[in-house]
Coordinates of N, CA and C in Angstrom, one line a residue:
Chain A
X1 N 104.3 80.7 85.5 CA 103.6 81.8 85.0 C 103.5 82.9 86.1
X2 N 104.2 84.2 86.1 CA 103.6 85.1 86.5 C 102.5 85.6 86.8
X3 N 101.9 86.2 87.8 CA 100.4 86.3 88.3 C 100.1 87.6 87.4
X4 N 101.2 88.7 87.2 CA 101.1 89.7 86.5 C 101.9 90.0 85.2
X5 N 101.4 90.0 84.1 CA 102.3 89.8 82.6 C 102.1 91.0 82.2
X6 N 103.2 92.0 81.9 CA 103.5 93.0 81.6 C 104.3 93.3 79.9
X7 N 103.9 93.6 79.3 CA 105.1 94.0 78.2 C 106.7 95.1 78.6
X8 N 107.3 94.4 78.4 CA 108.5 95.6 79.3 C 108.4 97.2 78.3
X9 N 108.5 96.8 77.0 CA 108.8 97.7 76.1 C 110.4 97.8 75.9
X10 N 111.1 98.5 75.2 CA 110.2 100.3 75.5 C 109.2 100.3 74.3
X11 N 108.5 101.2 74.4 CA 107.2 101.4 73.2 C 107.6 102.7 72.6
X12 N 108.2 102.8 72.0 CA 108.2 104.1 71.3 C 106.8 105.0 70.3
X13 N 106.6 106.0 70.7 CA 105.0 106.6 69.1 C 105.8 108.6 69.6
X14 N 104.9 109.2 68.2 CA 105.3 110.0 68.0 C 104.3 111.1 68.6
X15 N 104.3 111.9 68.8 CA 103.4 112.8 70.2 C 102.3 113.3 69.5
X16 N 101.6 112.9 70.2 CA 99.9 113.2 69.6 C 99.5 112.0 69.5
X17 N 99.9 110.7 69.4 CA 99.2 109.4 69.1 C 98.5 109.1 70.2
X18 N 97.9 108.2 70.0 CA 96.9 107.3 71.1 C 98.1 105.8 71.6
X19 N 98.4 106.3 72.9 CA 99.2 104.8 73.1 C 98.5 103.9 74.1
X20 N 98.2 102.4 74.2 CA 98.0 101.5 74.3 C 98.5 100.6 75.3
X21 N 98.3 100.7 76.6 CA 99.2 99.9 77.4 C 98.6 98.8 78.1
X22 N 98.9 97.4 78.1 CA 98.1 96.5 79.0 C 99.3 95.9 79.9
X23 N 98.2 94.8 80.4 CA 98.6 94.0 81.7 C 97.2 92.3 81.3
X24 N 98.2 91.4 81.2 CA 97.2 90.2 81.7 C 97.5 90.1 83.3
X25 N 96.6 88.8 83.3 CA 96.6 88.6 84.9 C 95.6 86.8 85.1
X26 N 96.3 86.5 85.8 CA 96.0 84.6 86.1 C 94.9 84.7 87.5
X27 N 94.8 85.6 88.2 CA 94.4 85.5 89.4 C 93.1 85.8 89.4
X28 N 91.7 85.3 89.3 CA 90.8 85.7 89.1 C 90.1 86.4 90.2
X29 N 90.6 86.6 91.5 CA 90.6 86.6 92.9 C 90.6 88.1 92.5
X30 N 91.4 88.7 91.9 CA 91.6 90.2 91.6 C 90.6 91.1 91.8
X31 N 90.4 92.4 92.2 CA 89.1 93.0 92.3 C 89.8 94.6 92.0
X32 N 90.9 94.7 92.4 CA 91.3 96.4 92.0 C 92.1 96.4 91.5
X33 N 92.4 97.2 90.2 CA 93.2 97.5 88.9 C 93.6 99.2 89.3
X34 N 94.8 99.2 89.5 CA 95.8 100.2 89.2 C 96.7 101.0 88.4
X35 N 96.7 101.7 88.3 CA 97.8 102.3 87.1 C 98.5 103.3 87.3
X36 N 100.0 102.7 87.8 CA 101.0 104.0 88.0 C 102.1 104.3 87.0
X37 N 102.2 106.2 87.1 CA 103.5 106.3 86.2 C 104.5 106.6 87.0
X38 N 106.0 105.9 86.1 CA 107.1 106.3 87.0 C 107.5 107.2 86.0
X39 N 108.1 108.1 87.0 CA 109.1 108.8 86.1 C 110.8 107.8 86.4
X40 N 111.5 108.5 85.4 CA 113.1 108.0 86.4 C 113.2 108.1 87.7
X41 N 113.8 107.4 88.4 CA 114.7 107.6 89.9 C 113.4 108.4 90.6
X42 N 112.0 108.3 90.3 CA 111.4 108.8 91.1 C 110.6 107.7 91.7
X43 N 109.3 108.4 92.5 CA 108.3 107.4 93.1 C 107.5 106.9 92.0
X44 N 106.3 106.5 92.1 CA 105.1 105.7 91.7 C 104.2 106.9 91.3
X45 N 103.7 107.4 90.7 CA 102.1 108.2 91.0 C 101.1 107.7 90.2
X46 N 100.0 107.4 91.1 CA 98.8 107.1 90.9 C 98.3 107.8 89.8
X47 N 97.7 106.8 88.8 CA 97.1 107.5 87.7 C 95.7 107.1 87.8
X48 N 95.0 105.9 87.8 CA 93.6 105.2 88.1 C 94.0 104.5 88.9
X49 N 92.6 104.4 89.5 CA 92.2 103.1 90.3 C 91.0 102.7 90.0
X50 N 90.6 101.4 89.5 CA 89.5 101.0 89.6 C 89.1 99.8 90.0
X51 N 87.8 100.0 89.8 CA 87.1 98.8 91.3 C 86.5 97.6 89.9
X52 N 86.3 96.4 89.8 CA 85.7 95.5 89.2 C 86.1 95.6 87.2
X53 N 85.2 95.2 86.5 CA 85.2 95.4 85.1 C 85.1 96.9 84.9
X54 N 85.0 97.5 83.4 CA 84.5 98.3 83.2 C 85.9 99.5 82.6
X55 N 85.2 100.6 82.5 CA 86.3 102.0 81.8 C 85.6 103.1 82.9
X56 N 87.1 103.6 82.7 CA 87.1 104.7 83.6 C 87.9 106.1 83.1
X57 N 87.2 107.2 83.2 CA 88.1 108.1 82.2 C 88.9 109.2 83.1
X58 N 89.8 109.9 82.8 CA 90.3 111.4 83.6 C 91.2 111.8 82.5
X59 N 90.7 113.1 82.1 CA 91.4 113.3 81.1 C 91.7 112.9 80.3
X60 N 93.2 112.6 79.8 CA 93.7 112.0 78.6 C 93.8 110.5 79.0
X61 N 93.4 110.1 79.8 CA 93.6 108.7 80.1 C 92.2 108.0 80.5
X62 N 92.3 106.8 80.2 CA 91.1 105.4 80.2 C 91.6 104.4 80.6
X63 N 91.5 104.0 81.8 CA 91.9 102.6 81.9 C 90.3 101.9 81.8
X64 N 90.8 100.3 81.4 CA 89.5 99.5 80.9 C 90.1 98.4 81.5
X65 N 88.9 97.2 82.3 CA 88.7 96.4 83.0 C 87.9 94.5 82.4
X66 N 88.7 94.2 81.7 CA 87.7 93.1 81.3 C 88.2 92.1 82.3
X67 N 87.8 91.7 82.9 CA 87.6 90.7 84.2 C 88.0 89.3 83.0
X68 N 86.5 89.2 82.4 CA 86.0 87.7 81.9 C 87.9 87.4 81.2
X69 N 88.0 88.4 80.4 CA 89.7 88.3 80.2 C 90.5 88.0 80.5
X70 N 90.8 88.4 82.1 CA 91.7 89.1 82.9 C 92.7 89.6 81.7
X71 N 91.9 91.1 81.6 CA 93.3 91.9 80.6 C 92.4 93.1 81.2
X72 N 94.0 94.2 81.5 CA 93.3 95.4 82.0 C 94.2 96.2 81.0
X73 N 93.9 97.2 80.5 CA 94.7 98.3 79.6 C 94.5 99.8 80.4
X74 N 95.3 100.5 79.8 CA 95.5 102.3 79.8 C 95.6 102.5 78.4
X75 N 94.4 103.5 78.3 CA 94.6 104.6 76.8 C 95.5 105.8 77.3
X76 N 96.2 106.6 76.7 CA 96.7 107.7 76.2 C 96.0 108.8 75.6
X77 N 95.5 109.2 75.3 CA 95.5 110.1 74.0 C 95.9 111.5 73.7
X78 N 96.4 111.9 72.6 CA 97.1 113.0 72.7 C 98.1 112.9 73.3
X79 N 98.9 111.7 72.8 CA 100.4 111.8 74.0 C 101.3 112.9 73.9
X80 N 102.3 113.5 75.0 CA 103.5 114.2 74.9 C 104.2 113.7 75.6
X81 N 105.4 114.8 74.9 CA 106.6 114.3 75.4 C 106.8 113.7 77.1
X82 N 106.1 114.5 77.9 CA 106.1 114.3 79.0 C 105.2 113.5 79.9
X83 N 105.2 112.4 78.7 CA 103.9 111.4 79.3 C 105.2 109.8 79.4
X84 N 106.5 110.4 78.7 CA 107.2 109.8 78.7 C 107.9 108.8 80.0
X85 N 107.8 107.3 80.8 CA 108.1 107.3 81.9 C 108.0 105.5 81.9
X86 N 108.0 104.8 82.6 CA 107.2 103.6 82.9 C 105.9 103.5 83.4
X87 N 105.2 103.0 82.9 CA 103.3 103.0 83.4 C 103.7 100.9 83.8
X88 N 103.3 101.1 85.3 CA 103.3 99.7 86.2 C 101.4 99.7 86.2
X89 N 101.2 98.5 85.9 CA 100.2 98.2 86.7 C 100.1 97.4 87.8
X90 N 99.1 97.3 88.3 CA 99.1 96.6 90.1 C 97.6 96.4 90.2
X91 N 97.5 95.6 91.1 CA 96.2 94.7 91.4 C 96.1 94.2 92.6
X92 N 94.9 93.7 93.1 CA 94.7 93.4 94.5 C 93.6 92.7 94.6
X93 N 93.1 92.3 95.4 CA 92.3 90.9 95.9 C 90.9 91.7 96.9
X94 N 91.6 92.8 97.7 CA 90.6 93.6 98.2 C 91.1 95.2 98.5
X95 N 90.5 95.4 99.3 CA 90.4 96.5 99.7 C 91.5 96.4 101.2
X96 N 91.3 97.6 102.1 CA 92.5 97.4 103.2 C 93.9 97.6 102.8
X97 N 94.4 96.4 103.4 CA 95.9 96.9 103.0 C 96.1 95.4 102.3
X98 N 95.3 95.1 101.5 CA 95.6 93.8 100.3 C 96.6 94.4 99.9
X99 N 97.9 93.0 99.4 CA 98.9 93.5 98.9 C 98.6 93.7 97.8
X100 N 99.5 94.5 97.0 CA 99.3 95.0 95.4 C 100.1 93.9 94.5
X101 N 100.1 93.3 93.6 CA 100.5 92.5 92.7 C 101.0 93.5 91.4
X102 N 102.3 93.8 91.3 CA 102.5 94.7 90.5 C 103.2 94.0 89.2
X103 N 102.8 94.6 87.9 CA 103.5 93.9 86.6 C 105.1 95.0 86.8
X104 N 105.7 94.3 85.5 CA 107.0 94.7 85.4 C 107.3 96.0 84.7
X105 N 106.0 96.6 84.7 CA 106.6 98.0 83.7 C 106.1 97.9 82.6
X106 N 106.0 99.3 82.0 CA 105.9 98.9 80.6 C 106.9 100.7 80.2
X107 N 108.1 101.1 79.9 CA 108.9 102.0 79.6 C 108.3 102.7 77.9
X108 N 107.5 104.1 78.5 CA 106.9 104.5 77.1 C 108.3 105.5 76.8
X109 N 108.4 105.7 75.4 CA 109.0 107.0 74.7 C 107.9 108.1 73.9
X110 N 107.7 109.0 74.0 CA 106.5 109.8 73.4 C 107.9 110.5 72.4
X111 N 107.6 110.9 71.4 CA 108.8 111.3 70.7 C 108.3 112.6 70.1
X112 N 108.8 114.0 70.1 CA 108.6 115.4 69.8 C 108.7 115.4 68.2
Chain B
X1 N 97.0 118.6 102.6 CA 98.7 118.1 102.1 C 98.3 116.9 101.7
X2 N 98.5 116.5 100.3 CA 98.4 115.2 99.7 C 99.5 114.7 99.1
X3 N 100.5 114.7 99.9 CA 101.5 114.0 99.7 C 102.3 113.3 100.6
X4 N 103.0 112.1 99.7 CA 104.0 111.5 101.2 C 105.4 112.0 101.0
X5 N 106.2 112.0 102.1 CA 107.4 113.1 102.0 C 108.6 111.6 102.4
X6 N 109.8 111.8 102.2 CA 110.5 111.0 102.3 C 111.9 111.3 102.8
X7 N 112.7 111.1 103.6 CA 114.3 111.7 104.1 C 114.9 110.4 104.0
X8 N 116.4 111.0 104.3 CA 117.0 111.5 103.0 C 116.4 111.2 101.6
X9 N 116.7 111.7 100.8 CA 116.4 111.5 99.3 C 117.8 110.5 99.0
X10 N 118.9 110.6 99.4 CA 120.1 110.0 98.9 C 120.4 109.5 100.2
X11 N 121.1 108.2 100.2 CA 121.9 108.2 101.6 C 123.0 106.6 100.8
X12 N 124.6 106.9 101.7 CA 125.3 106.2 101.2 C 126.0 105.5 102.4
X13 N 125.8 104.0 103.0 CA 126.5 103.8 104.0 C 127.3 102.9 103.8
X14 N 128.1 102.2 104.7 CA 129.1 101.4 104.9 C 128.1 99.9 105.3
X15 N 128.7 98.9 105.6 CA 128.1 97.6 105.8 C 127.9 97.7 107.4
X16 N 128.8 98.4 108.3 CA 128.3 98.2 109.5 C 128.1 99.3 110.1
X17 N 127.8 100.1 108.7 CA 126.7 101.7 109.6 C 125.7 101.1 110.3
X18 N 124.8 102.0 111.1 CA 123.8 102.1 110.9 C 122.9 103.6 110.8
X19 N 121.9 103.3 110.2 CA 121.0 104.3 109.7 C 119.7 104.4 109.4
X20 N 118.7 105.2 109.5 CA 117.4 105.2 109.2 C 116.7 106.5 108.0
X21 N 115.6 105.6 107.4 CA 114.9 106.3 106.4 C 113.9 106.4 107.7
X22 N 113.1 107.4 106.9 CA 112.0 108.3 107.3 C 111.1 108.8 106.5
X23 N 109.7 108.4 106.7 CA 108.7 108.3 105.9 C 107.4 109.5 106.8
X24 N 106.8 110.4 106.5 CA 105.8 111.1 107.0 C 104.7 111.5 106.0
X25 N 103.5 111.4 106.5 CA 102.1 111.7 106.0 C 100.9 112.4 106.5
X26 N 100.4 113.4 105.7 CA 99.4 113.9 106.6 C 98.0 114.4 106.6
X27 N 98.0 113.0 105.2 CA 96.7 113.0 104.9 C 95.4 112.1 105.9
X28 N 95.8 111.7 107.1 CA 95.4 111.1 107.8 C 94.6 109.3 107.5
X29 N 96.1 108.9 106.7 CA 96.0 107.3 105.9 C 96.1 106.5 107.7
X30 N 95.7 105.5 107.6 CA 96.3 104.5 108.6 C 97.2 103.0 108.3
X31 N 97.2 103.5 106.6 CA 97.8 102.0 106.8 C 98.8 102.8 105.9
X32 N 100.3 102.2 106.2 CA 101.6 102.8 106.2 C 102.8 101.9 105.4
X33 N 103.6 101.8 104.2 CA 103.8 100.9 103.6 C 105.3 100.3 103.7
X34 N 106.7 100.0 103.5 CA 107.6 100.3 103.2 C 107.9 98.7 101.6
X35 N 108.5 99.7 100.6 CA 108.5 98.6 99.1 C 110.4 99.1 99.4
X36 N 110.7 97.9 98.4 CA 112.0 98.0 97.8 C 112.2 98.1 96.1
X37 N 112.5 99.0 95.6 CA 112.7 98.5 94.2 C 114.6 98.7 93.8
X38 N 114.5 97.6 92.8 CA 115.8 98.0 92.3 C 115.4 98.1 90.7
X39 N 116.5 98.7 90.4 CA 116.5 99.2 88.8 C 116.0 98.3 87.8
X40 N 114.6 99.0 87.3 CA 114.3 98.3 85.8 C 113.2 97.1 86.2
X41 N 113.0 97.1 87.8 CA 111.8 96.4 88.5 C 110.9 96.5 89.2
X42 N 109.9 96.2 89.2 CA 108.8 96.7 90.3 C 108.9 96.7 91.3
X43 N 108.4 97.5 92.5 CA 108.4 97.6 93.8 C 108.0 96.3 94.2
X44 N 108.9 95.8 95.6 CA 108.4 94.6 96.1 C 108.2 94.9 97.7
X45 N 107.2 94.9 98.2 CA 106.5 95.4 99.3 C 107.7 94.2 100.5
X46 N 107.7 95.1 101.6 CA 108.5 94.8 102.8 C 107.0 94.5 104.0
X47 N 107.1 95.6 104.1 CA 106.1 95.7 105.6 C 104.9 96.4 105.2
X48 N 103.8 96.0 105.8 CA 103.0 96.6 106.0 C 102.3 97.5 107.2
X49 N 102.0 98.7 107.9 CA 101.5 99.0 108.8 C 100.2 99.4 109.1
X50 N 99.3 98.9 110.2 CA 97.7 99.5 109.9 C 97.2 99.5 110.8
X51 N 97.1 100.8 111.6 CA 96.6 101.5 112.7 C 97.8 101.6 113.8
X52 N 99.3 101.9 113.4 CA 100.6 101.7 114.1 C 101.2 100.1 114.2
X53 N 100.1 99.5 113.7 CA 100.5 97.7 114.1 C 101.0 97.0 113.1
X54 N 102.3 96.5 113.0 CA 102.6 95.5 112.3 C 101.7 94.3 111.8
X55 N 101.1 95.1 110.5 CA 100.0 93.4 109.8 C 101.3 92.5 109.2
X56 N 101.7 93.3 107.9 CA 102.5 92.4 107.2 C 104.1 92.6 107.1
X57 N 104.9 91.3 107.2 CA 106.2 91.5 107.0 C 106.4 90.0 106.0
X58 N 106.9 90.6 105.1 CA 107.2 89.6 103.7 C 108.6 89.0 103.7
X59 N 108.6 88.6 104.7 CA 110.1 87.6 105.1 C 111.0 88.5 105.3
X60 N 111.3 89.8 105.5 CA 112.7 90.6 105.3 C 113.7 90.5 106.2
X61 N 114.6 90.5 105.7 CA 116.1 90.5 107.1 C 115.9 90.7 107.8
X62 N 116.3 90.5 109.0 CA 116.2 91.3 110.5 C 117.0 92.1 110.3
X63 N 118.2 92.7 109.6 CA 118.9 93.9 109.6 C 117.9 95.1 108.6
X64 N 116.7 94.8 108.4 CA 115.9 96.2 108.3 C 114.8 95.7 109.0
X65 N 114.4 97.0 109.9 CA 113.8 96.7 111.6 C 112.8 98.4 110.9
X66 N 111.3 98.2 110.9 CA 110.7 99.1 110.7 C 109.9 99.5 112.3
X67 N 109.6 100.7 112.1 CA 109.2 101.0 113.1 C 107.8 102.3 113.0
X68 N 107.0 102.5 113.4 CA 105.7 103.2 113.2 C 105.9 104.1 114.8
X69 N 106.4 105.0 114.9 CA 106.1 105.8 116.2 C 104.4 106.4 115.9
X70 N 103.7 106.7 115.4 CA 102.4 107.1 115.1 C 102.2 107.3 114.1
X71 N 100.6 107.2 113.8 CA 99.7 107.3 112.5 C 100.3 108.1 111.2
X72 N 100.9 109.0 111.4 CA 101.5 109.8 110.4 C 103.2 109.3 110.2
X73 N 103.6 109.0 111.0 CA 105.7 108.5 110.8 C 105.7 107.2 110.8
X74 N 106.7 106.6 109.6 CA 107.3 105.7 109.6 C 108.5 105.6 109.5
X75 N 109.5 104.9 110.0 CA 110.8 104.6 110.2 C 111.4 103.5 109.5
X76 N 112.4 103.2 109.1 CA 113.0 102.0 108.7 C 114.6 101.6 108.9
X77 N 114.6 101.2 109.7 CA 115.8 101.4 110.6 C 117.1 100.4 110.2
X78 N 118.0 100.7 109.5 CA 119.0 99.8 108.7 C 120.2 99.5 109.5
X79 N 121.0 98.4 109.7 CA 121.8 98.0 110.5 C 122.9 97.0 109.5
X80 N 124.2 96.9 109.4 CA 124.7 95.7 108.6 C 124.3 95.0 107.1
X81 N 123.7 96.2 106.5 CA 123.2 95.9 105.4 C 124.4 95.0 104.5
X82 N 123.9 94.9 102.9 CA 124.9 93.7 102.2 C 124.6 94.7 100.8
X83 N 125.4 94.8 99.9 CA 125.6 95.6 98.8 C 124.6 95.6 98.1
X84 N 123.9 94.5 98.1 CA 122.8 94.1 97.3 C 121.8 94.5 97.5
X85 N 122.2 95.3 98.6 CA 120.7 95.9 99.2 C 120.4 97.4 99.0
X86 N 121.4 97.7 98.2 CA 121.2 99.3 97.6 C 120.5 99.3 96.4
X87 N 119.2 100.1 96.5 CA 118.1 100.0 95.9 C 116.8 101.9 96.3
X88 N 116.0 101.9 95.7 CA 115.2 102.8 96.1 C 114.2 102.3 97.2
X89 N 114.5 102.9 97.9 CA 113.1 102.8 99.3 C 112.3 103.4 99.0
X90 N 110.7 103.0 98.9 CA 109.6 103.8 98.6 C 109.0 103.5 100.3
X91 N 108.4 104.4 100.2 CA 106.7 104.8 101.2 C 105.8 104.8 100.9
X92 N 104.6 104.2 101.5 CA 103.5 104.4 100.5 C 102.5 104.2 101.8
X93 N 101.6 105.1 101.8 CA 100.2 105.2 102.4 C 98.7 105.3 102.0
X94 N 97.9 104.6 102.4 CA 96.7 104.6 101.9 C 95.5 104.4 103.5
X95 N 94.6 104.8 103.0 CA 93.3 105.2 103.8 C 92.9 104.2 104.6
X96 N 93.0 103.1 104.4 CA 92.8 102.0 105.0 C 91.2 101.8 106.1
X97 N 89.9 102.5 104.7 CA 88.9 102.2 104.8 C 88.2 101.1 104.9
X98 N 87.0 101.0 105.2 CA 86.1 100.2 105.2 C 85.7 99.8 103.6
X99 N 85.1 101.2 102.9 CA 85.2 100.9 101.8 C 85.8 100.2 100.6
X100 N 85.7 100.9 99.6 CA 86.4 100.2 98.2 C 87.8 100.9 97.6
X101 N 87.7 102.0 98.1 CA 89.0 103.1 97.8 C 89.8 103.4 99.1
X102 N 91.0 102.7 98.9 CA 92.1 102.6 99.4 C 93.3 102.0 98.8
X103 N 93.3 103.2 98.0 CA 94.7 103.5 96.7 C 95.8 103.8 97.6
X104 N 96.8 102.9 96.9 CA 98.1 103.4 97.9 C 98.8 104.8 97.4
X105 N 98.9 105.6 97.7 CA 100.0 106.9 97.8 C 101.5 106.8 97.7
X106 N 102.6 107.2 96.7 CA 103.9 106.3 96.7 C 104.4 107.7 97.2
X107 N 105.4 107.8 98.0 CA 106.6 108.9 98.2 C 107.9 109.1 97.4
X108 N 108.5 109.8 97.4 CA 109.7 110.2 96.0 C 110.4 109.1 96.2
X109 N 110.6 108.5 97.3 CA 111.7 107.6 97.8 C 113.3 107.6 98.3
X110 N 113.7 107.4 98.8 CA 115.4 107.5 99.2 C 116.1 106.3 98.6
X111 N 117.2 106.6 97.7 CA 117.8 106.2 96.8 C 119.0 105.7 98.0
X112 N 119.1 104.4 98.1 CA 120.1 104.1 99.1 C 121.2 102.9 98.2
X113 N 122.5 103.5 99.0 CA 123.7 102.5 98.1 C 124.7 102.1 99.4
X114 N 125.1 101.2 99.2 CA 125.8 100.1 100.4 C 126.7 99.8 100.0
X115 N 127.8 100.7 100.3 CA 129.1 99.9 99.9 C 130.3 98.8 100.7

C-alpha cells in the first residue's frame, strides 16, 4: 500500500462546477497537508498548506483536513477553464526540510 | 522576488557530456531542494540542502553531484548520464524555520533529455 493514494483521473466537469479533489494517506505521523497545481511541462505551484485537521479557505479554493480519516481534499468552486492542470498532494511529518510524501496527481479538465 | 528561477529551461546532452543545471533564489529560504520528475509522475526528491550543508541525499548516482555555492545557488552537476535519466529537474526552496510554515517553493524546472 502506498503511503499516499491519489485518484489519477482525468476528472472531467463543466466550468462553473464545484470540483472535488482528495488524497488518502496510511501515515498517521503526518502533520502538513499540501496542495499543488501543475500545469503541463511546468513546475509545481503551491496552492495550500496546512498545518494539523481542519479547512482552510483562499478564494476559490478549500482544502479540508480530517486526520481521524487520514483523507485530505481540495474544493474548487466556480471552476474555469484555466483551473485546468494536475492538482498533487503532498505531506510531511514536520516542519524543516521533512520530506514531502507526494500522491500521484489527480489531471482536472474544466470544460468551456 | 518570490520566485525560484531555473537555467536552462531545455538542455539536450550526449551520455558523456557533461553539464550543469542551475537553481537561484532570493527570497532568503535556507533549505534548498533538487526533485526529479518524469512524465505523468510525481516529483521524487534527490537532495536536500539546509544552511549550504548537505542534510539529505536519497540514494542518487554519483553521476549527479549537487553542489550549493551559497544560500541563494544551487547547482546540479551531470556527468555520464543513462537515457533514462531524461526527465524534468525541479528546484524547490523553502524557509527552513523554526516554526510550522515551511512550504516548499517549486521552480519552472529544466526539461533535460539524454540521448
Amino acid at each position: 500500500q502506498k503511503e499516499v493514494e491519489q485518484d489519477p483521473g482525468p476528472l472531467s466537469v463543466p466550468e462553473g462546477a464545484i470540483v472535488s479533489l482528495n488524497c488518502t494517506y496510511s501515515n498517521s505521523a503526518f502533520q502538513y497537508f499540501m496542495w499543488y497545481r501543475q500545469y503541463s511541462r511546468k513546475g509545481p505551484e503551491l496552492l495550500m498548506y496546512t498545518y494539523s485537521s481542519g479547512n482552510k479557505e483562499d478564494g476559490r479554493f478549500t482544502a479540508q483536513v480530517d486526520k481521524s480519516s487520514k483523507y485530505i481534499s481540495l474544493f474548487i468552486r466556480d471552476s474555469q477553464p484555466s483551473d485546468s492542470a494536475t492538482y498533487l498532494c503532498a505531506m510531511s511529518q514536520g516542519s524543516g526540510t521533512y520530506k514531502y510524501i507526494f500522491g500521484t496527481g489527480t489531471r482536472l479538465k474544466v470544460l468551456a | 522576488d518570490t520566485e525560484v528561477t531555473q537555467t536552462p529551461k531545455h538542455l539536450v546532452m550526449g551520455m558523456t557530456n557533461k553539464k550543469s543545471l542551475k537553481c537561484e533564489q532570493h527570497m532568503g529560504h535556507r533549505a534548498m531542494y533538487w526533485y526529479k520528475q518524469k512524465a505523468k509522475k510525481p516529483p521524487e526528491l534527490m537532495f536536500v540542502y539546509s544552511y549550504e550543508k548537505l542534510s539529505i541525499n536519497e540514494s542518487v548516482p554519483s553521476r549527479f553531484s549537487p553542489e550549493c555555492p551559497n544560500s541563494s545557488l544551487l547547482n546540479l552537476h551531470l556527468h555520464a548520464l543513462q537515457p533514462e535519466d531524461s526527465a524534468l529537474y525541479l528546484c524547490a526552496s523553502s524557509p527552513f524555520t523554526s516554526g510550522p510554515y515551511n512550504e516548499q517553493f517549486f521552480g519552472p524546472g529544466t526539461r533535460l533529455t539524454v540521448l
